[in-house]
Amino acid sequence: MNRETVVSEALDLLDEVGLDAVSTRRLAQRLGVEQPSLYYHFRNKKELLSAMAEAAMAPHAAAALPAPGEDWREWFTRNTRGFRRTLLMRRDGARLHAGTSPVADLDRIARKMAFLVASGVPEREAQMAMLAAGRFTVGCVLEEQADTGGADPGAGLPPIDHESAFEAGLALMLNGLTHRVGGTP
């Protein structure tokens, strides 16, 4: 048993039972080991959850970085959509990710920021846009993953189309940023 196996099994457990039911006891049973043996790889559950979040974000972390000369708006949209897709790949993916620090992804974040700045987005606007897009996406996915079937029919509201709502919010964010930077949305 190695660290990667523990994380992989923990993510499978997450998909089966949800974040609230993931425990080191349950994971140890799944792995066929005693609970204290998990502490050889992770000092505590928080450290395990952090490793799980990092592994769950691997598809987004492996996505192509923006290319020089690429339209920043197209890249920003693709990057934000990719982040959403990655969060949705795991049950409770947004909850698992929320509040984590992207320590392993700092170089990629710096490169993304440098791309936006080189594309004419002022540094402060680029920072705030990346932060806002990340938080917006996590919030949208939190709501989507918490949805138990749509709006209350007794309230006369139709079910929420989460993808359309996400796309509308992303368009508003992108239009606002384009307006602030100068250019045609």
PDB file of C-alpha atoms in Angstrom:
ATOM      1  CA  MET A   1       0.000   0.000   0.000  1.00  0.00           C
ATOM      2  CA  ASN A   2       1.377   3.389  -0.984  1.00  0.00           C
ATOM      3  CA  ARG A   3       0.156   6.968  -0.738  1.00  0.00           C
ATOM      4  CA  GLU A   4      -1.317   6.960  -4.263  1.00  0.00           C
ATOM      5  CA  THR A   5      -3.303   3.795  -3.558  1.00  0.00           C
ATOM      6  CA  VAL A   6      -4.697   5.266  -0.356  1.00  0.00           C
ATOM      7  CA  VAL A   7      -5.762   8.455  -2.167  1.00  0.00           C
ATOM      8  CA  SER A   8      -7.262   6.534  -5.082  1.00  0.00           C
ATOM      9  CA  GLU A   9      -9.282   4.317  -2.751  1.00  0.00           C
ATOM     10  CA  ALA A  10     -10.331   7.340  -0.704  1.00  0.00           C
ATOM     11  CA  LEU A  11     -11.638   9.032  -3.865  1.00  0.00           C
ATOM     12  CA  ASP A  12     -13.540   5.881  -4.820  1.00  0.00           C
ATOM     13  CA  LEU A  13     -15.002   5.833  -1.310  1.00  0.00           C
ATOM     14  CA  LEU A  14     -15.973   9.496  -1.710  1.00  0.00           C
ATOM     15  CA  ASP A  15     -17.822   8.700  -4.940  1.00  0.00           C
ATOM     16  CA  GLU A  16     -19.670   5.837  -3.239  1.00  0.00           C
ATOM     17  CA  VAL A  17     -20.680   7.369   0.086  1.00  0.00           C
ATOM     18  CA  GLY A  18     -20.170  11.146  -0.137  1.00  0.00           C
ATOM     19  CA  LEU A  19     -17.873  13.457   1.781  1.00  0.00           C
ATOM     20  CA  ASP A  20     -19.758  13.313   5.072  1.00  0.00           C
ATOM     21  CA  ALA A  21     -19.389   9.534   5.259  1.00  0.00           C
ATOM     22  CA  VAL A  22     -15.683   9.365   4.359  1.00  0.00           C
ATOM     23  CA  SER A  23     -13.724   8.398   7.456  1.00  0.00           C
ATOM     24  CA  THR A  24     -10.283   6.972   8.119  1.00  0.00           C
ATOM     25  CA  ARG A  25     -11.973   3.996   9.787  1.00  0.00           C
ATOM     26  CA  ARG A  26     -14.056   3.292   6.701  1.00  0.00           C
ATOM     27  CA  LEU A  27     -11.066   3.793   4.407  1.00  0.00           C
ATOM     28  CA  ALA A  28      -8.923   1.430   6.474  1.00  0.00           C
ATOM     29  CA  GLN A  29     -11.658  -1.228   6.260  1.00  0.00           C
ATOM     30  CA  ARG A  30     -11.825  -0.738   2.504  1.00  0.00           C
ATOM     31  CA  LEU A  31      -8.068  -1.173   2.221  1.00  0.00           C
ATOM     32  CA  GLY A  32      -8.027  -4.168   4.559  1.00  0.00           C
ATOM     33  CA  VAL A  33      -5.649  -2.530   7.033  1.00  0.00           C
ATOM     34  CA  GLU A  34      -5.784  -1.216  10.562  1.00  0.00           C
ATOM     35  CA  GLN A  35      -6.706   2.457  10.870  1.00  0.00           C
ATOM     36  CA  PRO A  36      -3.343   3.511  12.439  1.00  0.00           C
ATOM     37  CA  SER A  37      -1.495   2.279   9.330  1.00  0.00           C
ATOM     38  CA  LEU A  38      -3.088   5.157   7.364  1.00  0.00           C
ATOM     39  CA  TYR A  39      -1.191   7.586   9.563  1.00  0.00           C
ATOM     40  CA  TYR A  40       2.043   6.348   7.996  1.00  0.00           C
ATOM     41  CA  HIS A  41       0.914   8.175   4.837  1.00  0.00           C
ATOM     42  CA  PHE A  42      -1.221  10.967   6.336  1.00  0.00           C
ATOM     43  CA  ARG A  43      -0.876  12.543   9.754  1.00  0.00           C
ATOM     44  CA  ASN A  44      -4.596  13.226  10.014  1.00  0.00           C
ATOM     45  CA  LYS A  45      -7.856  13.304   8.073  1.00  0.00           C
ATOM     46  CA  LYS A  46      -7.298  16.918   7.018  1.00  0.00           C
ATOM     47  CA  GLU A  47      -4.053  15.932   5.288  1.00  0.00           C
ATOM     48  CA  LEU A  48      -5.822  13.019   3.593  1.00  0.00           C
ATOM     49  CA  LEU A  49      -8.631  15.293   2.376  1.00  0.00           C
ATOM     50  CA  SER A  50      -6.083  17.757   1.028  1.00  0.00           C
ATOM     51  CA  ALA A  51      -4.347  14.986  -0.932  1.00  0.00           C
ATOM     52  CA  MET A  52      -7.722  13.799  -2.196  1.00  0.00           C
ATOM     53  CA  ALA A  53      -8.590  17.331  -3.354  1.00  0.00           C
ATOM     54  CA  GLU A  54      -5.280  17.654  -5.166  1.00  0.00           C
ATOM     55  CA  ALA A  55      -5.759  14.292  -6.887  1.00  0.00           C
ATOM     56  CA  ALA A  56      -9.360  15.127  -7.792  1.00  0.00           C
ATOM     57  CA  MET A  57      -8.138  18.322  -9.485  1.00  0.00           C
ATOM     58  CA  ALA A  58      -5.542  16.453 -11.592  1.00  0.00           C
ATOM     59  CA  PRO A  59      -7.588  16.634 -14.829  1.00  0.00           C
ATOM     60  CA  HIS A  60      -7.781  20.428 -14.563  1.00  0.00           C
ATOM     61  CA  ALA A  61      -4.130  20.674 -13.530  1.00  0.00           C
ATOM     62  CA  ALA A  62      -3.167  18.677 -16.632  1.00  0.00           C
ATOM     63  CA  ALA A  63      -5.128  20.896 -19.033  1.00  0.00           C
ATOM     64  CA  ALA A  64      -3.106  22.819 -21.587  1.00  0.00           C
ATOM     65  CA  LEU A  65      -1.836  26.182 -20.474  1.00  0.00           C
ATOM     66  CA  PRO A  66      -2.769  29.187 -22.611  1.00  0.00           C
ATOM     67  CA  ALA A  67      -0.663  29.650 -25.727  1.00  0.00           C
ATOM     68  CA  PRO A  68       0.990  32.977 -26.509  1.00  0.00           C
ATOM     69  CA  GLY A  69      -1.264  34.965 -28.804  1.00  0.00           C
ATOM     70  CA  GLU A  70      -4.372  33.003 -27.863  1.00  0.00           C
ATOM     71  CA  ASP A  71      -7.474  35.102 -27.270  1.00  0.00           C
ATOM     72  CA  TRP A  72      -7.617  35.600 -23.511  1.00  0.00           C
ATOM     73  CA  ARG A  73     -11.433  35.555 -23.470  1.00  0.00           C
ATOM     74  CA  GLU A  74     -11.591  32.161 -25.168  1.00  0.00           C
ATOM     75  CA  TRP A  75      -8.927  30.790 -22.837  1.00  0.00           C
ATOM     76  CA  PHE A  76     -10.620  32.241 -19.719  1.00  0.00           C
ATOM     77  CA  THR A  77     -13.915  30.645 -20.750  1.00  0.00           C
ATOM     78  CA  ARG A  78     -12.303  27.275 -21.531  1.00  0.00           C
ATOM     79  CA  ASN A  79     -10.319  27.319 -18.271  1.00  0.00           C
ATOM     80  CA  THR A  80     -13.388  28.094 -16.160  1.00  0.00           C
ATOM     81  CA  ARG A  81     -15.497  25.450 -17.898  1.00  0.00           C
ATOM     82  CA  GLY A  82     -12.702  22.920 -17.428  1.00  0.00           C
ATOM     83  CA  PHE A  83     -12.562  23.734 -13.723  1.00  0.00           C
ATOM     84  CA  ARG A  84     -16.310  23.133 -13.451  1.00  0.00           C
ATOM     85  CA  ARG A  85     -16.103  19.826 -15.325  1.00  0.00           C
ATOM     86  CA  THR A  86     -13.316  18.653 -13.035  1.00  0.00           C
ATOM     87  CA  LEU A  87     -15.271  19.537  -9.886  1.00  0.00           C
ATOM     88  CA  LEU A  88     -18.278  17.651 -11.243  1.00  0.00           C
ATOM     89  CA  MET A  89     -16.235  14.502 -11.896  1.00  0.00           C
ATOM     90  CA  ARG A  90     -16.360  13.561  -8.203  1.00  0.00           C
ATOM     91  CA  ARG A  91     -19.290  13.285  -5.846  1.00  0.00           C
ATOM     92  CA  ASP A  92     -19.052  16.318  -3.544  1.00  0.00           C
ATOM     93  CA  GLY A  93     -16.113  17.538  -5.655  1.00  0.00           C
ATOM     94  CA  ALA A  94     -16.804  21.202  -4.903  1.00  0.00           C
ATOM     95  CA  ARG A  95     -17.045  20.560  -1.158  1.00  0.00           C
ATOM     96  CA  LEU A  96     -13.820  18.569  -1.254  1.00  0.00           C
ATOM     97  CA  HIS A  97     -12.063  21.380  -3.113  1.00  0.00           C
ATOM     98  CA  ALA A  98     -13.534  24.341  -1.192  1.00  0.00           C
ATOM     99  CA  GLY A  99     -11.055  25.933   1.173  1.00  0.00           C
ATOM    100  CA  THR A 100      -8.009  24.087  -0.144  1.00  0.00           C
ATOM    101  CA  SER A 101      -4.818  25.883  -1.104  1.00  0.00           C
ATOM    102  CA  PRO A 102      -3.504  25.144  -4.598  1.00  0.00           C
ATOM    103  CA  VAL A 103       0.093  24.688  -3.409  1.00  0.00           C
ATOM    104  CA  ALA A 104       0.951  22.148  -6.109  1.00  0.00           C
ATOM    105  CA  ASP A 105      -0.562  24.388  -8.797  1.00  0.00           C
ATOM    106  CA  LEU A 106       1.159  27.696  -7.962  1.00  0.00           C
ATOM    107  CA  ASP A 107       3.446  27.637 -11.009  1.00  0.00           C
ATOM    108  CA  ARG A 108       0.512  26.996 -13.344  1.00  0.00           C
ATOM    109  CA  ILE A 109      -1.507  29.774 -11.712  1.00  0.00           C
ATOM    110  CA  ALA A 110       1.436  32.164 -12.142  1.00  0.00           C
ATOM    111  CA  ARG A 111       1.676  31.212 -15.817  1.00  0.00           C
ATOM    112  CA  LYS A 112      -2.051  31.765 -16.314  1.00  0.00           C
ATOM    113  CA  MET A 113      -1.794  35.160 -14.640  1.00  0.00           C
ATOM    114  CA  ALA A 114       1.222  36.093 -16.782  1.00  0.00           C
ATOM    115  CA  PHE A 115      -0.756  35.136 -19.888  1.00  0.00           C
ATOM    116  CA  LEU A 116      -3.667  37.390 -18.920  1.00  0.00           C
ATOM    117  CA  VAL A 117      -1.341  40.296 -18.147  1.00  0.00           C
ATOM    118  CA  ALA A 118       0.568  39.779 -21.430  1.00  0.00           C
ATOM    119  CA  SER A 119      -2.832  39.820 -23.178  1.00  0.00           C
ATOM    120  CA  GLY A 120      -3.533  43.305 -21.832  1.00  0.00           C
ATOM    121  CA  VAL A 121      -5.496  42.524 -18.683  1.00  0.00           C
ATOM    122  CA  PRO A 122      -4.150  44.686 -15.845  1.00  0.00           C
ATOM    123  CA  GLU A 123      -2.555  42.552 -13.121  1.00  0.00           C
ATOM    124  CA  ARG A 124      -5.084  43.441 -10.420  1.00  0.00           C
ATOM    125  CA  GLU A 125      -8.001  42.761 -12.781  1.00  0.00           C
ATOM    126  CA  ALA A 126      -6.439  39.418 -13.775  1.00  0.00           C
ATOM    127  CA  GLN A 127      -6.033  38.413 -10.122  1.00  0.00           C
ATOM    128  CA  MET A 128      -9.587  39.357  -9.249  1.00  0.00           C
ATOM    129  CA  ALA A 129     -10.985  37.687 -12.389  1.00  0.00           C
ATOM    130  CA  MET A 130      -9.228  34.396 -11.615  1.00  0.00           C
ATOM    131  CA  LEU A 131     -10.330  34.534  -7.975  1.00  0.00           C
ATOM    132  CA  ALA A 132     -13.917  35.464  -8.859  1.00  0.00           C
ATOM    133  CA  ALA A 133     -14.156  32.794 -11.569  1.00  0.00           C
ATOM    134  CA  GLY A 134     -12.843  30.154  -9.177  1.00  0.00           C
ATOM    135  CA  ARG A 135     -15.209  31.067  -6.386  1.00  0.00           C
ATOM    136  CA  PHE A 136     -18.152  31.461  -8.753  1.00  0.00           C
ATOM    137  CA  THR A 137     -17.461  28.011 -10.207  1.00  0.00           C
ATOM    138  CA  VAL A 138     -17.100  26.335  -6.815  1.00  0.00           C
ATOM    139  CA  GLY A 139     -20.339  27.987  -5.668  1.00  0.00           C
ATOM    140  CA  CYS A 140     -22.212  26.880  -8.780  1.00  0.00           C
ATOM    141  CA  VAL A 141     -20.996  23.312  -8.422  1.00  0.00           C
ATOM    142  CA  LEU A 142     -21.789  23.284  -4.690  1.00  0.00           C
ATOM    143  CA  GLU A 143     -25.375  24.211  -5.536  1.00  0.00           C
ATOM    144  CA  GLU A 144     -25.533  21.733  -8.405  1.00  0.00           C
ATOM    145  CA  GLN A 145     -24.189  18.864  -6.335  1.00  0.00           C
ATOM    146  CA  ALA A 146     -26.529  19.731  -3.461  1.00  0.00           C
ATOM    147  CA  ASP A 147     -29.583  19.864  -5.748  1.00  0.00           C
ATOM    148  CA  THR A 148     -31.983  17.089  -4.856  1.00  0.00           C
ATOM    149  CA  GLY A 149     -34.144  17.355  -7.933  1.00  0.00           C
ATOM    150  CA  GLY A 150     -34.823  20.954  -8.738  1.00  0.00           C
ATOM    151  CA  ALA A 151     -37.037  23.687  -7.447  1.00  0.00           C
ATOM    152  CA  ASP A 152     -39.958  23.110  -5.116  1.00  0.00           C
ATOM    153  CA  PRO A 153     -42.951  22.413  -7.394  1.00  0.00           C
ATOM    154  CA  GLY A 154     -45.216  23.881  -4.726  1.00  0.00           C
ATOM    155  CA  ALA A 155     -43.460  27.232  -5.160  1.00  0.00           C
ATOM    156  CA  GLY A 156     -44.276  27.261  -8.872  1.00  0.00           C
ATOM    157  CA  LEU A 157     -40.611  27.391  -9.899  1.00  0.00           C
ATOM    158  CA  PRO A 158     -39.182  25.238 -12.669  1.00  0.00           C
ATOM    159  CA  PRO A 159     -36.169  22.997 -11.995  1.00  0.00           C
ATOM    160  CA  ILE A 160     -32.845  24.785 -12.335  1.00  0.00           C
ATOM    161  CA  ASP A 161     -30.784  24.150 -15.450  1.00  0.00           C
ATOM    162  CA  HIS A 162     -27.411  24.323 -13.712  1.00  0.00           C
ATOM    163  CA  GLU A 163     -25.330  24.393 -16.863  1.00  0.00           C
ATOM    164  CA  SER A 164     -27.324  27.269 -18.350  1.00  0.00           C
ATOM    165  CA  ALA A 165     -27.114  29.194 -15.084  1.00  0.00           C
ATOM    166  CA  PHE A 166     -23.340  28.646 -14.958  1.00  0.00           C
ATOM    167  CA  GLU A 167     -22.917  29.742 -18.579  1.00  0.00           C
ATOM    168  CA  ALA A 168     -25.010  32.876 -17.992  1.00  0.00           C
ATOM    169  CA  GLY A 169     -22.924  33.842 -14.968  1.00  0.00           C
ATOM    170  CA  LEU A 170     -19.681  33.140 -16.803  1.00  0.00           C
ATOM    171  CA  ALA A 171     -20.819  35.308 -19.727  1.00  0.00           C
ATOM    172  CA  LEU A 172     -21.691  38.155 -17.359  1.00  0.00           C
ATOM    173  CA  MET A 173     -18.297  37.888 -15.679  1.00  0.00           C
ATOM    174  CA  LEU A 174     -16.462  37.785 -18.996  1.00  0.00           C
ATOM    175  CA  ASN A 175     -18.459  40.713 -20.408  1.00  0.00           C
ATOM    176  CA  GLY A 176     -17.746  42.779 -17.309  1.00  0.00           C
ATOM    177  CA  LEU A 177     -14.035  41.991 -17.428  1.00  0.00           C
ATOM    178  CA  THR A 178     -13.881  42.734 -21.158  1.00  0.00           C
ATOM    179  CA  HIS A 179     -15.616  46.059 -20.554  1.00  0.00           C
ATOM    180  CA  ARG A 180     -13.164  46.981 -17.781  1.00  0.00           C
ATOM    181  CA  VAL A 181     -10.144  45.979 -19.867  1.00  0.00           C
ATOM    182  CA  GLY A 182     -11.476  47.604 -23.011  1.00  0.00           C
ATOM    183  CA  GLY A 183     -12.625  45.637 -25.963  1.00  0.00           C
ATOM    184  CA  THR A 184     -15.640  44.014 -27.508  1.00  0.00           C
ATOM    185  CA  PRO A 185     -17.365  41.320 -25.423  1.00  0.00           C
TER     186      PRO A 185
END
